[in-house]
Tab-separated table of C-alpha atoms in Angstrom:
chain	number	residue	atom	x	y	z
A	115	MET	CA	15.812	14.568	-4.052
A	116	ALA	CA	13.942	11.731	-4.769
A	117	ASP	CA	12.353	9.289	-2.102
A	118	VAL	CA	13.816	6.152	-1.163
A	119	ARG	CA	11.621	2.969	-2.283
A	120	VAL	CA	11.816	-0.355	-0.664
A	121	SER	CA	9.678	-3.247	-0.740
A	122	PHE	CA	9.342	-5.807	1.586
A	123	PRO	CA	9.195	-9.962	-0.338
A	124	GLU	CA	9.569	-11.798	2.426
A	125	PRO	CA	7.413	-11.161	5.774
A	126	CYS	CA	8.115	-13.148	8.982
A	127	ALA	CA	5.737	-14.966	10.634
A	128	GLU	CA	7.809	-14.218	14.343
A	129	ALA	CA	6.002	-11.880	16.389
A	130	TRP	CA	7.676	-8.619	17.308
A	131	GLU	CA	6.109	-8.732	20.825
A	132	ASP	CA	8.415	-12.625	21.603
A	133	MET	CA	11.475	-11.347	20.422
A	134	ALA	CA	14.180	-10.425	22.853
A	135	PRO	CA	14.749	-6.698	23.281
A	136	ALA	CA	17.883	-5.315	21.130
A	137	GLY	CA	18.228	-1.445	21.958
A	138	CYS	CA	16.006	-0.305	20.030
A	139	HIS	CA	15.762	-3.384	18.163
A	140	ARG	CA	15.046	-7.141	18.852
A	141	HIS	CA	16.505	-10.071	18.403
A	142	CYS	CA	14.729	-12.669	16.713
A	143	ALA	CA	15.800	-16.374	17.677
A	144	ALA	CA	14.074	-18.210	14.989
A	145	CYS	CA	16.896	-16.754	12.843
A	146	ASP	CA	19.246	-14.945	14.684
A	147	LYS	CA	19.235	-12.037	13.534
A	148	THR	CA	18.681	-8.326	14.405
A	149	ILE	CA	15.237	-7.255	13.465
A	150	HIS	CA	15.459	-3.451	12.811
A	151	ASP	CA	12.657	-1.104	14.142
A	152	LEU	CA	12.718	1.512	11.471
A	153	ALA	CA	10.565	4.086	13.575
A	154	ALA	CA	13.508	4.317	16.116
A	155	MET	CA	15.795	5.375	12.179
A	156	THR	CA	16.510	8.209	10.030
A	157	LEU	CA	16.326	8.105	6.636
A	158	ARG	CA	20.141	8.454	6.536
A	159	ASP	CA	20.146	5.194	9.062
A	160	ALA	CA	17.920	3.293	6.604
A	161	GLU	CA	19.935	4.156	3.744
A	162	ALA	CA	23.032	2.429	5.414
A	163	LEU	CA	21.189	-0.493	6.302
A	164	LEU	CA	19.832	-0.894	2.599
A	165	ALA	CA	23.763	-0.195	1.879
A	166	GLN	CA	24.922	-3.691	3.581
A	167	PRO	CA	25.885	-6.769	1.438
A	168	ASP	CA	22.683	-8.337	2.742
A	169	PRO	CA	18.584	-7.420	2.587
A	170	PRO	CA	18.556	-6.260	6.575
A	171	CYS	CA	15.596	-7.173	8.345
A	172	VAL	CA	13.110	-4.886	9.538
A	173	ARG	CA	9.904	-3.983	11.697
A	174	ALA	CA	7.921	-0.892	9.137
A	175	ARG	CA	4.809	1.072	10.089
A	176	ILE	CA	3.505	1.612	7.270
A	177	GLY	CA	0.367	4.721	6.265
A	178	PRO	CA	-2.042	4.316	4.129
A	179	ASP	CA	0.141	6.083	1.363
A	180	GLY	CA	2.649	3.796	1.594
A	181	THR	CA	5.120	5.763	3.537
A	182	VAL	CA	7.356	4.514	5.988
A	183	ARG	CA	7.560	5.871	9.870
A	184	LEU	CA	10.557	7.120	10.738
A	185	ALA	CA	12.696	8.448	13.460
A	186	GLY	CA	13.176	12.178	14.197
A	187	ALA	CA	11.491	14.249	11.086
A	188	GLY	CA	8.686	11.279	11.874
A	189	SER	CA	8.524	9.909	7.746
A	190	SER	CA	10.715	12.456	6.179
A	191	GLY	CA	14.315	12.856	5.671
A	192	ARG	CA	16.681	15.574	5.427
A	193	ASN	CA	15.181	18.302	2.404
A	194	GLY	CA	10.996	16.216	2.763
A	195	ARG	CA	12.360	12.823	0.820
A	196	ARG	CA	10.512	10.147	2.546
A	197	LEU	CA	11.027	6.317	2.291
A	198	ILE	CA	8.256	4.840	0.714
A	199	ALA	CA	7.155	0.903	0.465
A	200	ALA	CA	7.218	0.456	-3.784
A	201	VAL	CA	4.183	-1.925	-5.253
A	202	GLY	CA	5.908	-3.690	-8.742
A	203	ALA	CA	4.354	-2.498	-12.110
A	204	SER	CA	3.811	-6.498	-12.664
A	205	VAL	CA	1.656	-6.718	-9.545
A	206	THR	CA	-0.722	-3.856	-10.806
A	207	LEU	CA	-0.747	-5.595	-14.497
A	208	ALA	CA	-1.599	-9.019	-12.850
A	209	THR	CA	-4.479	-7.243	-11.377
A	210	ALA	CA	-5.837	-5.396	-14.459
A	211	ALA	CA	-5.343	-8.505	-16.093
A	212	CYS	CA	-7.650	-10.728	-14.081
A	213	GLN	CA	-10.648	-8.029	-14.133
A	214	THR	CA	-13.945	-9.737	-13.840
A	215	PRO	CA	-16.382	-7.683	-15.885
A	216	PHE	CA	-20.191	-7.185	-15.427
A	217	GLY	CA	-20.899	-6.687	-18.993
A	218	ALA	CA	-22.620	-4.279	-20.587
A	219	VAL	CA	-25.548	-2.674	-19.193
A	220	SER	CA	-28.152	-0.170	-19.813
A	221	PRO	CA	-28.598	2.475	-18.819
A	222	ARG	CA	-24.617	2.658	-17.738
A	223	PHE	CA	-23.165	4.520	-14.776
A	224	GLU	CA	-20.003	4.727	-13.043
A	225	ILE	CA	-18.730	4.492	-9.514
A	226	SER	CA	-15.819	7.016	-8.663
A	227	GLY	CA	-13.617	8.772	-6.167
A	228	GLU	CA	-9.756	9.437	-4.490
A	229	THR	CA	-7.851	7.079	-2.520
A	230	HIS	CA	-4.902	8.605	-0.514
A	231	SER	CA	-2.095	7.395	-3.142
A	232	TRP	CA	-1.913	5.904	-6.696
A	233	TYR	CA	-0.946	2.341	-4.495
A	234	SER	CA	-4.147	2.494	-2.479
A	235	SER	CA	-5.818	3.438	-6.073
A	236	GLN	CA	-5.161	0.119	-7.587
A	237	ARG	CA	-5.799	-2.129	-4.447
A	238	THR	CA	-9.279	-0.696	-4.731
A	239	ARG	CA	-12.101	-3.231	-5.352
A	240	LEU	CA	-15.548	-3.005	-6.250
A	241	ALA	CA	-18.455	-5.800	-5.644
A	242	ALA	CA	-21.753	-6.126	-6.899
A	243	ALA	CA	-24.413	-7.622	-4.785
A	244	ASP	CA	-23.888	-11.176	-6.476
A	245	GLY	CA	-20.456	-10.918	-5.433
A	246	ARG	CA	-18.616	-10.205	-8.645
A	247	ILE	CA	-15.588	-8.146	-8.572
A	248	ARG	CA	-14.466	-5.494	-10.309
A	249	ARG	CA	-10.881	-3.528	-10.264
A	250	PRO	CA	-9.835	0.082	-11.282
A	251	ALA	CA	-8.451	0.805	-14.482
A	252	LEU	CA	-5.090	1.627	-14.310
A	253	SER	CA	-4.057	5.133	-13.756
A	254	LYS	CA	-1.417	6.804	-12.983
A	255	ASP	CA	-3.153	9.052	-10.105
A	256	ALA	CA	-4.677	8.202	-7.341
A	257	ARG	CA	-8.634	8.488	-8.978
A	258	PHE	CA	-10.173	5.354	-9.283
A	259	ARG	CA	-13.313	4.735	-11.549
A	260	PHE	CA	-15.865	1.913	-12.291
A	261	THR	CA	-17.609	2.354	-15.318
A	262	ASN	CA	-20.972	0.255	-17.410
A	263	LEU	CA	-22.484	-0.052	-13.886
A	264	SER	CA	-26.263	-0.869	-13.915
A	265	PRO	CA	-28.165	0.598	-10.551
A	266	GLY	CA	-27.979	-1.696	-8.295
A	267	THR	CA	-25.743	-1.627	-4.225
A	268	TYR	CA	-21.903	-1.908	-4.345
A	269	THR	CA	-19.220	-2.194	-1.722
A	270	LEU	CA	-16.146	-0.606	-1.904
A	271	SER	CA	-13.486	-2.171	-0.132
A	272	TYR	CA	-9.328	-1.750	0.165
A	273	THR	CA	-6.702	-4.345	0.640
A	274	ASP	CA	-3.536	-1.727	2.380
A	275	MET	CA	0.009	-3.045	2.396
A	276	CYS	CA	-0.284	-5.929	4.876
A	277	GLY	CA	-2.478	-7.394	2.933
A	278	ASP	CA	-5.672	-6.523	5.344
A	279	THR	CA	-8.927	-6.192	3.841
A	280	HIS	CA	-11.112	-2.804	4.390
A	281	VAL	CA	-15.195	-2.379	3.237
A	282	GLY	CA	-16.459	0.470	3.274
A	283	ALA	CA	-20.065	1.894	3.606
A	284	PRO	CA	-22.284	0.238	0.585
A	285	VAL	CA	-22.829	1.895	-2.311
A	286	THR	CA	-26.080	2.624	-3.949
A	287	VAL	CA	-26.397	3.682	-7.742
A	288	THR	CA	-29.797	4.403	-8.964
A	289	ASP	CA	-29.982	7.008	-11.439
A	290	VAL	CA	-26.598	9.185	-11.693
A	291	ASP	CA	-23.285	8.535	-11.605
A	292	ILE	CA	-21.691	8.924	-8.106
A	293	ASP	CA	-18.378	10.073	-6.706
A	294	VAL	CA	-17.602	8.676	-3.744
A	295	GLY	CA	-14.967	11.851	-2.674
A	296	MET	CA	-12.232	10.709	-0.540
A	297	PHE	CA	-12.062	6.678	-0.131
A	298	ARG	CA	-9.281	5.939	2.871
A	299	TRP	CA	-8.302	4.415	5.680
A	300	GLU	CA	-6.159	6.421	8.192
A	301	GLU	CA	-4.670	3.209	10.059
A	302	GLU	CA	-0.904	2.369	9.884
A	303	CYS	CA	-0.235	-1.613	9.555
A	304	VAL	CA	3.265	-3.245	10.291
A	305	ILE	CA	5.227	-4.963	8.542
A	306	VAL	CA	8.148	-7.225	10.131
A	307	GLY	CA	10.569	-9.033	7.432
A	308	VAL	CA	13.741	-8.472	5.068
A	309	MET	CA	13.690	-4.893	3.025
A	310	VAL	CA	15.514	-4.435	0.019
A	311	ARG	CA	15.712	-1.257	-1.961
A	312	GLU	CA	13.695	-0.908	-5.402
A	313	ASP	CA	15.338	2.349	-6.705
A	314	ARG	CA	19.433	2.873	-7.390
A	315	PRO	CA	20.585	6.115	-5.859
A	316	ALA	CA	21.726	8.188	-8.257
A	317	ARG	CA	25.986	8.747	-8.939
A	318	GLY	CA	28.152	11.664	-8.769
């Protein structure tokens, strides 16, 4: 069965630590709502929460591959199904549209590599020494590739699901293409806010 895909369109500025405990969850005095901790819920619980008329407020721990941590089986429900934080296609297309080219160079080289997921590859950036930013071309897999590069030193960075940016070690291009291998961070990020379902459960 397919994973359950969700998004978090309304992050909350209130601190989870300042909220009053309510069982496994917390009560937010600012909005007078229960904030559900997904790490204390199973996938079945999360789906039941998503089926309610009003979008629920949640605390989500999200891994670098977009998987939301759940209770019991960790991040997977029955049959290995997962709760996945989705990114809309419009975001990806907008990212591609605002790419800043470095211009044609001769000779030309490339920096390539792989991230933990397709989402991560789209959030990877390459900065030249003069500060110009390059974004990877659209891809349906977890590979990224920056082409048409002149020799020099570049810096790879990645923005995680929570909007935090991580910067990797500088990459120096001399006279060959470079594959940096796996480029990712293992840390989870935490989102507190409204959760909505991006997919639609099958009928029948």
